[in-house]
Short mmCIF file of C-alpha atoms in Angstrom, two decimals:
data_model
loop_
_atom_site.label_atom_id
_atom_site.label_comp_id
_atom_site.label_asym_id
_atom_site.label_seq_id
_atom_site.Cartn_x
_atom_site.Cartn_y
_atom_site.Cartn_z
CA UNK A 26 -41.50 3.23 -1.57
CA UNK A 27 -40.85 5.87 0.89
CA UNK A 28 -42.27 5.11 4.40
CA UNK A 29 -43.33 6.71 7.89
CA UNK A 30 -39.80 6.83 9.21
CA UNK A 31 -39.03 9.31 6.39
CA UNK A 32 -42.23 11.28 7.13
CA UNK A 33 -41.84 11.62 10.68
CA UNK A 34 -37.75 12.27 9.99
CA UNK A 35 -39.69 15.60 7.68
CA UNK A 36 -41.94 16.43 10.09
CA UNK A 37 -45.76 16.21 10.54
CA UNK A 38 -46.53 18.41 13.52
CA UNK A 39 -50.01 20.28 12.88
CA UNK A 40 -50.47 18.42 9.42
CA UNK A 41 -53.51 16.27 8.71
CA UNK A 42 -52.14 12.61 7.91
CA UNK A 43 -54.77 10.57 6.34
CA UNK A 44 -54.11 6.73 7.44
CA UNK A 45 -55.61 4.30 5.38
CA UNK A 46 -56.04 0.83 7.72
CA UNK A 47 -57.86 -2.10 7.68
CA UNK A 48 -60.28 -2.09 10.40
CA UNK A 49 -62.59 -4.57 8.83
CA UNK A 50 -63.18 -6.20 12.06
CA UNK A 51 -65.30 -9.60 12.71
CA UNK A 52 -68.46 -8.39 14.25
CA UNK A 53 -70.87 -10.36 16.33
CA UNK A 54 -74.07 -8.39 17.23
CA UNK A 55 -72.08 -5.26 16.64
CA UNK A 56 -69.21 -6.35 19.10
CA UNK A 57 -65.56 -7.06 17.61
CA UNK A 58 -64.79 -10.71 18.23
CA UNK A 59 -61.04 -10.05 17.16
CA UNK A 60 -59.12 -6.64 17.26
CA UNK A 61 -55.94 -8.24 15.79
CA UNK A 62 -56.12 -5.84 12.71
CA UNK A 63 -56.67 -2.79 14.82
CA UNK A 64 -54.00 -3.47 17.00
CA UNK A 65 -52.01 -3.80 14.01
CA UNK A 66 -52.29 -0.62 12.98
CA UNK A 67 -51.72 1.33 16.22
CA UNK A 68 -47.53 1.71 15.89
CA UNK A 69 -48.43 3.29 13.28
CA UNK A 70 -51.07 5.76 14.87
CA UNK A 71 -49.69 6.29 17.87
CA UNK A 72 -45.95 7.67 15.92
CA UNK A 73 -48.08 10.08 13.84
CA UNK A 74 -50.43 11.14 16.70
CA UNK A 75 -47.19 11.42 19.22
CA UNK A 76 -45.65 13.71 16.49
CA UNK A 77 -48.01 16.03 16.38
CA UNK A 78 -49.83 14.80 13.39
CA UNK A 79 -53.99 15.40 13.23
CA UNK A 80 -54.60 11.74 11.94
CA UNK A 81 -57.84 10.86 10.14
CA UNK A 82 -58.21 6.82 9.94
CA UNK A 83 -60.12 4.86 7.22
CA UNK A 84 -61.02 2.06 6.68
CA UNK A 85 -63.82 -0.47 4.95
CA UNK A 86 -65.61 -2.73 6.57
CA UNK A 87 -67.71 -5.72 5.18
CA UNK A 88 -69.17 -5.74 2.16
CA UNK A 89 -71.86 -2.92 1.79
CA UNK A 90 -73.64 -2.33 -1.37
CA UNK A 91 -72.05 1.12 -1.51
CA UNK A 92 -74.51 3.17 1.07
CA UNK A 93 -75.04 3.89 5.02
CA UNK A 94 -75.96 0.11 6.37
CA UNK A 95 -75.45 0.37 10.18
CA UNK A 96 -74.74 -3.09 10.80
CA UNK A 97 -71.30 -2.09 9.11
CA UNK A 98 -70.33 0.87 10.57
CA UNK A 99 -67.16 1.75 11.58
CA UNK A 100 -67.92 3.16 15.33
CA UNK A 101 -67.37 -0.08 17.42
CA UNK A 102 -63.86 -0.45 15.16
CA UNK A 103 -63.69 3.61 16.00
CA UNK A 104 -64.21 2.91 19.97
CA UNK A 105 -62.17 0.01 20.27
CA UNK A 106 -58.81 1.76 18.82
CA UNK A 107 -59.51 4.71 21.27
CA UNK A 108 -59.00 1.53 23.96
CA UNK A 109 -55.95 1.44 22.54
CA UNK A 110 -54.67 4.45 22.52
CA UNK A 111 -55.72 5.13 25.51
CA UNK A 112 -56.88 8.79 23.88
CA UNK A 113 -60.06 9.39 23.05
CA UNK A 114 -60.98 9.09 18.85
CA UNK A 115 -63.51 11.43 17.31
CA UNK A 116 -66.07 9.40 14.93
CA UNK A 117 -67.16 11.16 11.68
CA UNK A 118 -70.80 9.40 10.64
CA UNK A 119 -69.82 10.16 6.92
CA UNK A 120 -67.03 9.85 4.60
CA UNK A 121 -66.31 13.27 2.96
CA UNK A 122 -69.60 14.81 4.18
CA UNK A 123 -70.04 17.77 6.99
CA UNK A 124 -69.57 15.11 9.72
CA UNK A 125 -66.36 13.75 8.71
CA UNK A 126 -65.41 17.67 7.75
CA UNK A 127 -66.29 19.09 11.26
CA UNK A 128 -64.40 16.02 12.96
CA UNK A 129 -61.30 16.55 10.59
CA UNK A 130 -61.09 20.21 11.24
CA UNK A 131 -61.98 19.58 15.24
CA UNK A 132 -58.54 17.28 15.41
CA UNK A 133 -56.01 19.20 17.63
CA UNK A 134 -52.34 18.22 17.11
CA UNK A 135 -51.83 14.31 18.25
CA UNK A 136 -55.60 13.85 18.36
CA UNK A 137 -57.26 11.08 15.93
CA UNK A 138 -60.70 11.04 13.86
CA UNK A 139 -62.07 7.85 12.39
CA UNK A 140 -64.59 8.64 9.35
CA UNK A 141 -66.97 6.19 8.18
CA UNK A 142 -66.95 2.71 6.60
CA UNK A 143 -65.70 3.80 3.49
CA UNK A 144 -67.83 1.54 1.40
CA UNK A 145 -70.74 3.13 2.24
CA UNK A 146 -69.75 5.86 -0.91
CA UNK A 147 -70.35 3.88 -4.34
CA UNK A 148 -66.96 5.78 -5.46
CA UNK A 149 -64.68 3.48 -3.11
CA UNK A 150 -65.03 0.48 -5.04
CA UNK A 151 -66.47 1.64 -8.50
CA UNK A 152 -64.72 0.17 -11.88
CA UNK A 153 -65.43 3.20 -12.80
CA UNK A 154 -61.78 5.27 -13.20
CA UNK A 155 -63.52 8.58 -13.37
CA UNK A 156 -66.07 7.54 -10.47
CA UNK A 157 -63.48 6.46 -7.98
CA UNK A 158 -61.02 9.44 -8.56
CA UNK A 159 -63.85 11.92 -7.91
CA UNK A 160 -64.23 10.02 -4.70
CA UNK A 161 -60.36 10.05 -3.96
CA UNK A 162 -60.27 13.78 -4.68
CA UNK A 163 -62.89 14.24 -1.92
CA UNK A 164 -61.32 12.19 0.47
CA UNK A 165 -57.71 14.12 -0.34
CA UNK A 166 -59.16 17.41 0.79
CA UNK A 167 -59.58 15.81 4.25
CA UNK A 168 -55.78 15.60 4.30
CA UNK A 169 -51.86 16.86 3.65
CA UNK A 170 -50.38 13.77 3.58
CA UNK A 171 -51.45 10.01 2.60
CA UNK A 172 -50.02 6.81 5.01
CA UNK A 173 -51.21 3.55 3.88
CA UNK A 174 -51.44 1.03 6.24
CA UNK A 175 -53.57 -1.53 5.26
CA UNK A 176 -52.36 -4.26 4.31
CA UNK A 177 -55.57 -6.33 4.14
CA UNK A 178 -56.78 -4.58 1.07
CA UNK A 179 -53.61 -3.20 -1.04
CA UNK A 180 -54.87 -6.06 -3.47
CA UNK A 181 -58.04 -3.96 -4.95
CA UNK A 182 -58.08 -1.20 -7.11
CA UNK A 183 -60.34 1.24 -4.72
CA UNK A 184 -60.61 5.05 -4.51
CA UNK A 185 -58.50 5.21 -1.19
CA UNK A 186 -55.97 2.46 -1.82
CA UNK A 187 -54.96 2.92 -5.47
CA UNK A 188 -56.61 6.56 -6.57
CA UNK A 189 -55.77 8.73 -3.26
CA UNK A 190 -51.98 8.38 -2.92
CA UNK A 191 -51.72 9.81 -6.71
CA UNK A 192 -53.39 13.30 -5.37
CA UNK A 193 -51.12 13.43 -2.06
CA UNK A 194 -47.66 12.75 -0.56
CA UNK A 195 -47.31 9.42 -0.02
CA UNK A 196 -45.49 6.75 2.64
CA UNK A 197 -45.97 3.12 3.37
CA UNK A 198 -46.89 2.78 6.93
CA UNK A 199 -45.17 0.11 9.27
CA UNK A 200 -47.80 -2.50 9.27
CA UNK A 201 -47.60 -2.36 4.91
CA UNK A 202 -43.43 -2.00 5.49
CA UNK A 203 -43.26 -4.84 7.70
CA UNK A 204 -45.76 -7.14 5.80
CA UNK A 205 -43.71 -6.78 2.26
CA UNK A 206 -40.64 -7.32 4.35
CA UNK A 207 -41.92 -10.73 5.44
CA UNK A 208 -43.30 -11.54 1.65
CA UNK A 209 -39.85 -10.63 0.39
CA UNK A 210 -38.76 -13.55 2.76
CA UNK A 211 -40.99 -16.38 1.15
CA UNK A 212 -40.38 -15.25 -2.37
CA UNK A 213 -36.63 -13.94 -3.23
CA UNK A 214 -34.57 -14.26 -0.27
CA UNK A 215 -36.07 -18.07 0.88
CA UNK A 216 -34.06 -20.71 3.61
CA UNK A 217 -34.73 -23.92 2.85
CA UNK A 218 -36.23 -26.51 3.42
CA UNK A 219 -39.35 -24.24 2.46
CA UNK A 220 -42.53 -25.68 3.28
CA UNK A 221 -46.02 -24.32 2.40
CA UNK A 222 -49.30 -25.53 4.17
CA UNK A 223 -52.53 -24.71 2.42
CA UNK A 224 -56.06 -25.21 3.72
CA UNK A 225 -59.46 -23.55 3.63
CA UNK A 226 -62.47 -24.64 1.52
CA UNK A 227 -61.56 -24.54 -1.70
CA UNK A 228 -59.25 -25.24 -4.51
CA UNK A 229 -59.97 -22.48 -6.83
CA UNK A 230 -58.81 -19.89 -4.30
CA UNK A 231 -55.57 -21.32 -4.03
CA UNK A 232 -54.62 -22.22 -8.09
CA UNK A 233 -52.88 -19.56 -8.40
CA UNK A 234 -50.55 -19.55 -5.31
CA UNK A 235 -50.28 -24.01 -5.73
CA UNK A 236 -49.38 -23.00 -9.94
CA UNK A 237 -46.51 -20.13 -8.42
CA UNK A 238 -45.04 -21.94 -5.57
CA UNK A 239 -44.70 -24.87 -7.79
CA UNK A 240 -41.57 -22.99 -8.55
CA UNK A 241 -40.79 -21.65 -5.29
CA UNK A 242 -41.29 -24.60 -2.60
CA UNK A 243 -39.83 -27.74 -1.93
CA UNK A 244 -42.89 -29.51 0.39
CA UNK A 245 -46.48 -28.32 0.05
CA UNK A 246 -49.12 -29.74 2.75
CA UNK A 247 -53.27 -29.76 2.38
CA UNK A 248 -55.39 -29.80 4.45
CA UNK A 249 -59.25 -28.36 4.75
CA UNK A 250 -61.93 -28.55 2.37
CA UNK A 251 -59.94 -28.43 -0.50
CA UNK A 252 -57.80 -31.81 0.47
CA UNK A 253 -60.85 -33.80 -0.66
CA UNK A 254 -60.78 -32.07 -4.29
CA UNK A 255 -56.91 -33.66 -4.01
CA UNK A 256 -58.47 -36.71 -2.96
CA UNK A 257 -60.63 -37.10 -5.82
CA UNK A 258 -58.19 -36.41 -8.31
CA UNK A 259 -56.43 -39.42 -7.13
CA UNK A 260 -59.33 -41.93 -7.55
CA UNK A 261 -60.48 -41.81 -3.53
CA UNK A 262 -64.01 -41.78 -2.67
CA UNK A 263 -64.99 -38.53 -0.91
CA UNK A 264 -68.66 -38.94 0.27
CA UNK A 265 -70.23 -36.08 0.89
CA UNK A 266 -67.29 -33.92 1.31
CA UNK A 267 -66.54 -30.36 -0.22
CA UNK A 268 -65.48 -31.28 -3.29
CA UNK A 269 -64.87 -29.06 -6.90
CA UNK A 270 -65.16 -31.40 -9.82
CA UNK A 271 -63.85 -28.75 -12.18
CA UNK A 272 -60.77 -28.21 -10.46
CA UNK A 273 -59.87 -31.74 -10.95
CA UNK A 274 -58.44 -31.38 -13.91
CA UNK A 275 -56.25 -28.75 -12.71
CA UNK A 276 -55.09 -30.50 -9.45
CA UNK A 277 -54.19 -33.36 -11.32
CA UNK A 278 -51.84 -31.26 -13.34
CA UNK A 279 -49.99 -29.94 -10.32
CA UNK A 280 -49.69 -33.12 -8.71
CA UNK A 281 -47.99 -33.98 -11.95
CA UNK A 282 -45.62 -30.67 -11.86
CA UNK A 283 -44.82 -31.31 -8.43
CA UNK A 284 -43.45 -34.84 -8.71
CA UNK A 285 -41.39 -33.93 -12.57
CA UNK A 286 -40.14 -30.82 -10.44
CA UNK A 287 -39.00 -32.72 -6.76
CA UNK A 288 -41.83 -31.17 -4.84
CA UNK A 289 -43.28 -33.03 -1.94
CA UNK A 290 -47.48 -32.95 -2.07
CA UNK A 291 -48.43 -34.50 1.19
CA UNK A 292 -51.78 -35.31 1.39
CA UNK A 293 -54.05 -36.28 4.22
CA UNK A 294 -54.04 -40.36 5.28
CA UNK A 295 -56.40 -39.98 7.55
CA UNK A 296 -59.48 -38.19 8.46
CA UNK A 297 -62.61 -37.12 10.79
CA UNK A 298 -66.09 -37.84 9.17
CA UNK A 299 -69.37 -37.65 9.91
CA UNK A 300 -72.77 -37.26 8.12
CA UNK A 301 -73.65 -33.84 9.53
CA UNK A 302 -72.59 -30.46 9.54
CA UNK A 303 -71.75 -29.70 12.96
CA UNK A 304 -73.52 -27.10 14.45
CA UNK A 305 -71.08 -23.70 15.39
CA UNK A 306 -73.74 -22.17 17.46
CA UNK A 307 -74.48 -24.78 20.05
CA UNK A 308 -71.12 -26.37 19.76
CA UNK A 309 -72.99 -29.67 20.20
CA UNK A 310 -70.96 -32.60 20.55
CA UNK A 311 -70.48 -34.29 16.98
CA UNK A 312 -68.73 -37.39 17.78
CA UNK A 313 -67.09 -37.74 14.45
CA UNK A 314 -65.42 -41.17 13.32
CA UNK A 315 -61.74 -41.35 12.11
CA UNK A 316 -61.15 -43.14 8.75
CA UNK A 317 -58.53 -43.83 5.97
CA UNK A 318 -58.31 -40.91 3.61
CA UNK A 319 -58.99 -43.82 1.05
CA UNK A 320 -61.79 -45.12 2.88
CA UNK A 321 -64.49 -41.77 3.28
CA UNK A 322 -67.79 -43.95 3.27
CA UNK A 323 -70.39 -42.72 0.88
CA UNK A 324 -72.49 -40.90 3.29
CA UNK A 325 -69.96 -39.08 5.44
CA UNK A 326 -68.03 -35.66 4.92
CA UNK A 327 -64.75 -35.19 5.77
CA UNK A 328 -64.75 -32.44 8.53
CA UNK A 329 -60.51 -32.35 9.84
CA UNK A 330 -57.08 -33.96 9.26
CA UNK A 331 -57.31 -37.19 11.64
CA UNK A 332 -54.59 -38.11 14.10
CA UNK A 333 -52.08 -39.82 11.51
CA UNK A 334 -52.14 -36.77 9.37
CA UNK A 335 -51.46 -34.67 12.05
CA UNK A 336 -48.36 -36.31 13.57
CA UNK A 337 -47.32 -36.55 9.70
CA UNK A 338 -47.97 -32.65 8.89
CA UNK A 339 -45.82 -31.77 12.13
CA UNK A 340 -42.56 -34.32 10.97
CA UNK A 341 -42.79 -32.46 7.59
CA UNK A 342 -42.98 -29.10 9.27
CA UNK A 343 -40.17 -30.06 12.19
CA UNK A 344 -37.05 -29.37 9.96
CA UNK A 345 -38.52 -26.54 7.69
CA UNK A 346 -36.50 -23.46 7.68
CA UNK A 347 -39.50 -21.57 6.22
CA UNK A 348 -43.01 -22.03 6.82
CA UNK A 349 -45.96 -20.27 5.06
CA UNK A 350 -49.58 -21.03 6.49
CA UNK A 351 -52.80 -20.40 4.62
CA UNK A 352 -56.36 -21.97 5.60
CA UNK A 353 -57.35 -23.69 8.13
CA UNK A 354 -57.05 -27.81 8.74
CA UNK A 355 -60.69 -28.16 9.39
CA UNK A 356 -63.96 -27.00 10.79
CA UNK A 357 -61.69 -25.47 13.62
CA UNK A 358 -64.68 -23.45 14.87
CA UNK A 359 -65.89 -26.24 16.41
CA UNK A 360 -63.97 -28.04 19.03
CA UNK A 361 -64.32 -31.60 17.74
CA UNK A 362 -62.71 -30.53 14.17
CA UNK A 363 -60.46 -27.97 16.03
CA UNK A 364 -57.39 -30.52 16.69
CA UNK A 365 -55.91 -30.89 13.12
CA UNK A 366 -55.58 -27.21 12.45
CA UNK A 367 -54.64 -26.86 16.29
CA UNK A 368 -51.34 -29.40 15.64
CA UNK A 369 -50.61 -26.86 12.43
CA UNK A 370 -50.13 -24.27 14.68
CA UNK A 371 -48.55 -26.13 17.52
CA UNK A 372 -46.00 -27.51 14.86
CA UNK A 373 -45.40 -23.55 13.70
CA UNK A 374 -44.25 -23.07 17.50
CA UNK A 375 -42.38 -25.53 17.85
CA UNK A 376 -40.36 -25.09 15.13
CA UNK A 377 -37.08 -23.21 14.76
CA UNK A 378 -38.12 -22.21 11.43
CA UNK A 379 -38.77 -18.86 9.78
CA UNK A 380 -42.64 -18.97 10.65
CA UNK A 381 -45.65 -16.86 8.96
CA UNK A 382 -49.61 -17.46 9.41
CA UNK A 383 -50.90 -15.79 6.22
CA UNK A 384 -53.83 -14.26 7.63
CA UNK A 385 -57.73 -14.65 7.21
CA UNK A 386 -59.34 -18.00 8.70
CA UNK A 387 -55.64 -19.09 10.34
CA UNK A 388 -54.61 -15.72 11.92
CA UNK A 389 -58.52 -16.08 13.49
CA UNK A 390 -57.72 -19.47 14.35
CA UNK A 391 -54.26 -18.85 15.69
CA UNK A 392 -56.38 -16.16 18.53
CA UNK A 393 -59.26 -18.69 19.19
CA UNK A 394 -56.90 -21.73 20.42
CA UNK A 395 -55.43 -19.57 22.45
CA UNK A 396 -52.00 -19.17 20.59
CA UNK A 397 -49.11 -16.69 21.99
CA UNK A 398 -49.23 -14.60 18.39
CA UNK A 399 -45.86 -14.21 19.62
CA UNK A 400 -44.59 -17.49 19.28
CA UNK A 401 -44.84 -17.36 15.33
CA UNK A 402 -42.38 -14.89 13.38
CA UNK A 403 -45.27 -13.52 11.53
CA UNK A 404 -49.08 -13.00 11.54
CA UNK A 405 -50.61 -11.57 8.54
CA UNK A 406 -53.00 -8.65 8.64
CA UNK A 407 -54.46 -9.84 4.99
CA UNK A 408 -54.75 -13.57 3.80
CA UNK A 409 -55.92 -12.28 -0.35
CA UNK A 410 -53.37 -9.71 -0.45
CA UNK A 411 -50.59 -11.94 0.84
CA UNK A 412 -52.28 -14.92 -1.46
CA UNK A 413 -52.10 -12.61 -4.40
CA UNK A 414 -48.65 -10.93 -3.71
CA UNK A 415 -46.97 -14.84 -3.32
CA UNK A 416 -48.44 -15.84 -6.63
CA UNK A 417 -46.67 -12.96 -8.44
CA UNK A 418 -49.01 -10.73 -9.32
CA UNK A 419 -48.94 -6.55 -8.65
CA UNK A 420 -50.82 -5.48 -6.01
CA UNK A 421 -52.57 -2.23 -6.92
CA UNK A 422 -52.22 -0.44 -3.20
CA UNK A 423 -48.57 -1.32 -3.28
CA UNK A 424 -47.48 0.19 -6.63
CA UNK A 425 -49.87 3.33 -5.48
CA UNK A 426 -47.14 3.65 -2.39
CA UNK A 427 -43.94 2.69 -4.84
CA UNK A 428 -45.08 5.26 -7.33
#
């Protein structure tokens, strides 16, 4: 795929670049609680704006049913990378309406528009082929030239990710370039030892990635919600814990593939119950109890890794070469179920290995402990798309750019 450094080495001076990012910000009574994925996508902005380009940015945000919803709009995203810059961002209130026209055709040289939560036209993420490249061909007359840059959603088939490059010049921006770089790392051109930690709610979001790296890992760690699934498979009560019966079947399997094949499944021994929910809001103290991973009583759920699990996850992680994180240990939100997925990360720092936090619920995590994002060799803009590219299959926004 031909990227930025080729555009800018052409020339883009006076040209309308059309950047498609992923601003799709957490929001908390309309203020961003993370701007990791708009900082993200500044390098990129800031080259094209210092070259002269007009740059209009889009982006989706939530999950709109394919109208205006305020509580989704772009404009806090829109204000925040203006911060950024430094520069002040126009804000288009539509997508290919008069606003987003008039702010398009207002950009001077080096300035930068942001147009409306995509989503909010019906054409963006329509099945329909016919429907989403009339919606692409009204977004392409807002621009010259197509950069896609957002990595968090190269995995769906949308009007401005898969349909739009097709009608315009197109270059992989550096966020996209650098991300694939990194993926190339944990699929073809892996150091070993190569160990995978996977954590999060559930088993069925994983299956795929557990079936592919099957063949690609030599250690594979879980943790989360989905460890008591694991659990189960292996006879252990789980109390009230998330659990997927119908998965068990298929984790069973793997555990199977993994020992015929050499691959170490390491499994929680230990872990933090109690009989409620805790309560994110409040934070109230939840004064959990710390049992066998064999021993969950009947009435409890299983809430973190305990203490033994942790100092076991960071011995498998301490002579890793490459490390690939997805999902979080526990209920990190809370402080009391914060500590095993807190140790994850700490054991990603401290380790001379090839380190990447596969976006979503860890890259969040990573920011709320207080992490140094700098201290791990990668942080992923986009936990499905890097989920999806690692278990093998095309990502639609990616063969868009390669086309």
């Amino acid at each position: 795929m031909k990227t930025i450094d080729e555009l800018l080495a052409e020339g883009v001076d006076g040209k309308r670049v059309f950047v498609r990012a992923d601003l799709n910000v957490p929001l908390a009574e309309g203020a961003i609680t993370d701007d990791g994925r708009i900082r993200a996508v500044l390098p990129t902005v800031k080259a094209l704006a210092d070259a002269g380009a007009k740059v209009v940015v889009a982006s989706h945000l939530g999950r709109p049913k394919g109208a205006p919803d305020p509580a989704f709009s772009l404009l806090p995203a829109a204000e925040r990378l203006g911060e950024l810059l430094g520069a002040p961002v126009a804000f288009a209130q539509d997508t290919v309406g008069p606003a987003a026209h008039d702010a398009v055709d207002g950009l001077q040289p080096g300035q930068v528009a942001v147009i409306e939560n995509l989503r909010f036209n019906a054409g963006e993420t329509s099945k329909d082929d016919a429907e989403r490249a009339g919606f692409a061909e009204q977004l392409a007359a807002l621009a010259d030239v197509y950069v896609g840059d957002g990595f968090g959603a190269v995995h769906r088939k949308h009007a401005s990710v898969y349909d739009l490059p097709a009608k315009l010049p197109h270059y992989a921006g550096y966020l996209i370039a650098t991300e694939v770089g990194v993926l190339k790392k944990l699929t073809d051109e892996v150091k070993r030892p190569y160990a995978v930690v996977l954590g999060g709610a559930k088993v069925s979001d994983k299956l795929g990635v557990i079936d592919h790296l099957l063949e690609k890992a030599d250690r594979i760690l879980i943790g989360g919600g989905m460890a008591y699934t694991f659990l189960k498979a292996q006879g252990h009560e789980v109390g009230i814990s998330l659990l997927q019966e119908d998965q068990i079947p298929a984790v069973k399997d793997y555990l199977k593939r993994a020992e015929a094949r050499g691959v170490e499944f390491v499994l929680p021994v230990d872990v933090l119950v109690s009989p409620d929910f805790p309560d994110l809001k409040t934070k109230a103290p939840a004064n959990p109890t710390t049992v066998a991973a064999d021993a969950i009583p009947a009435d409890q759920e299983g809430l973190d890794i305990g203490p033994e699990t942790r100092k076991l996850y960071a011995s498998k992680l301490a002579d890793a070469a490459t490390v690939f994180w997805n999902g979080p240990m526990g209920v990190f939100e809370h402080p009391d179920y914060a500590e095993g997925t807190k140790a994850v990360a700490q054991a990603l720092v401290d380790s001379a290995a090839f380190t990447v936090v596969g976006g979503g619920d860890s890259a969040a995590a990573v920011r709320q402990l207080g992490f140094d994002e700098n201290a791990f060799g990668h942080i992923s803009t986009g936990g499905g798309a890097s989920l999806e590219y690692l278990e093998g299959k095309t990502l639609p926004g990616l063969a868009a750019l390669e086309n």
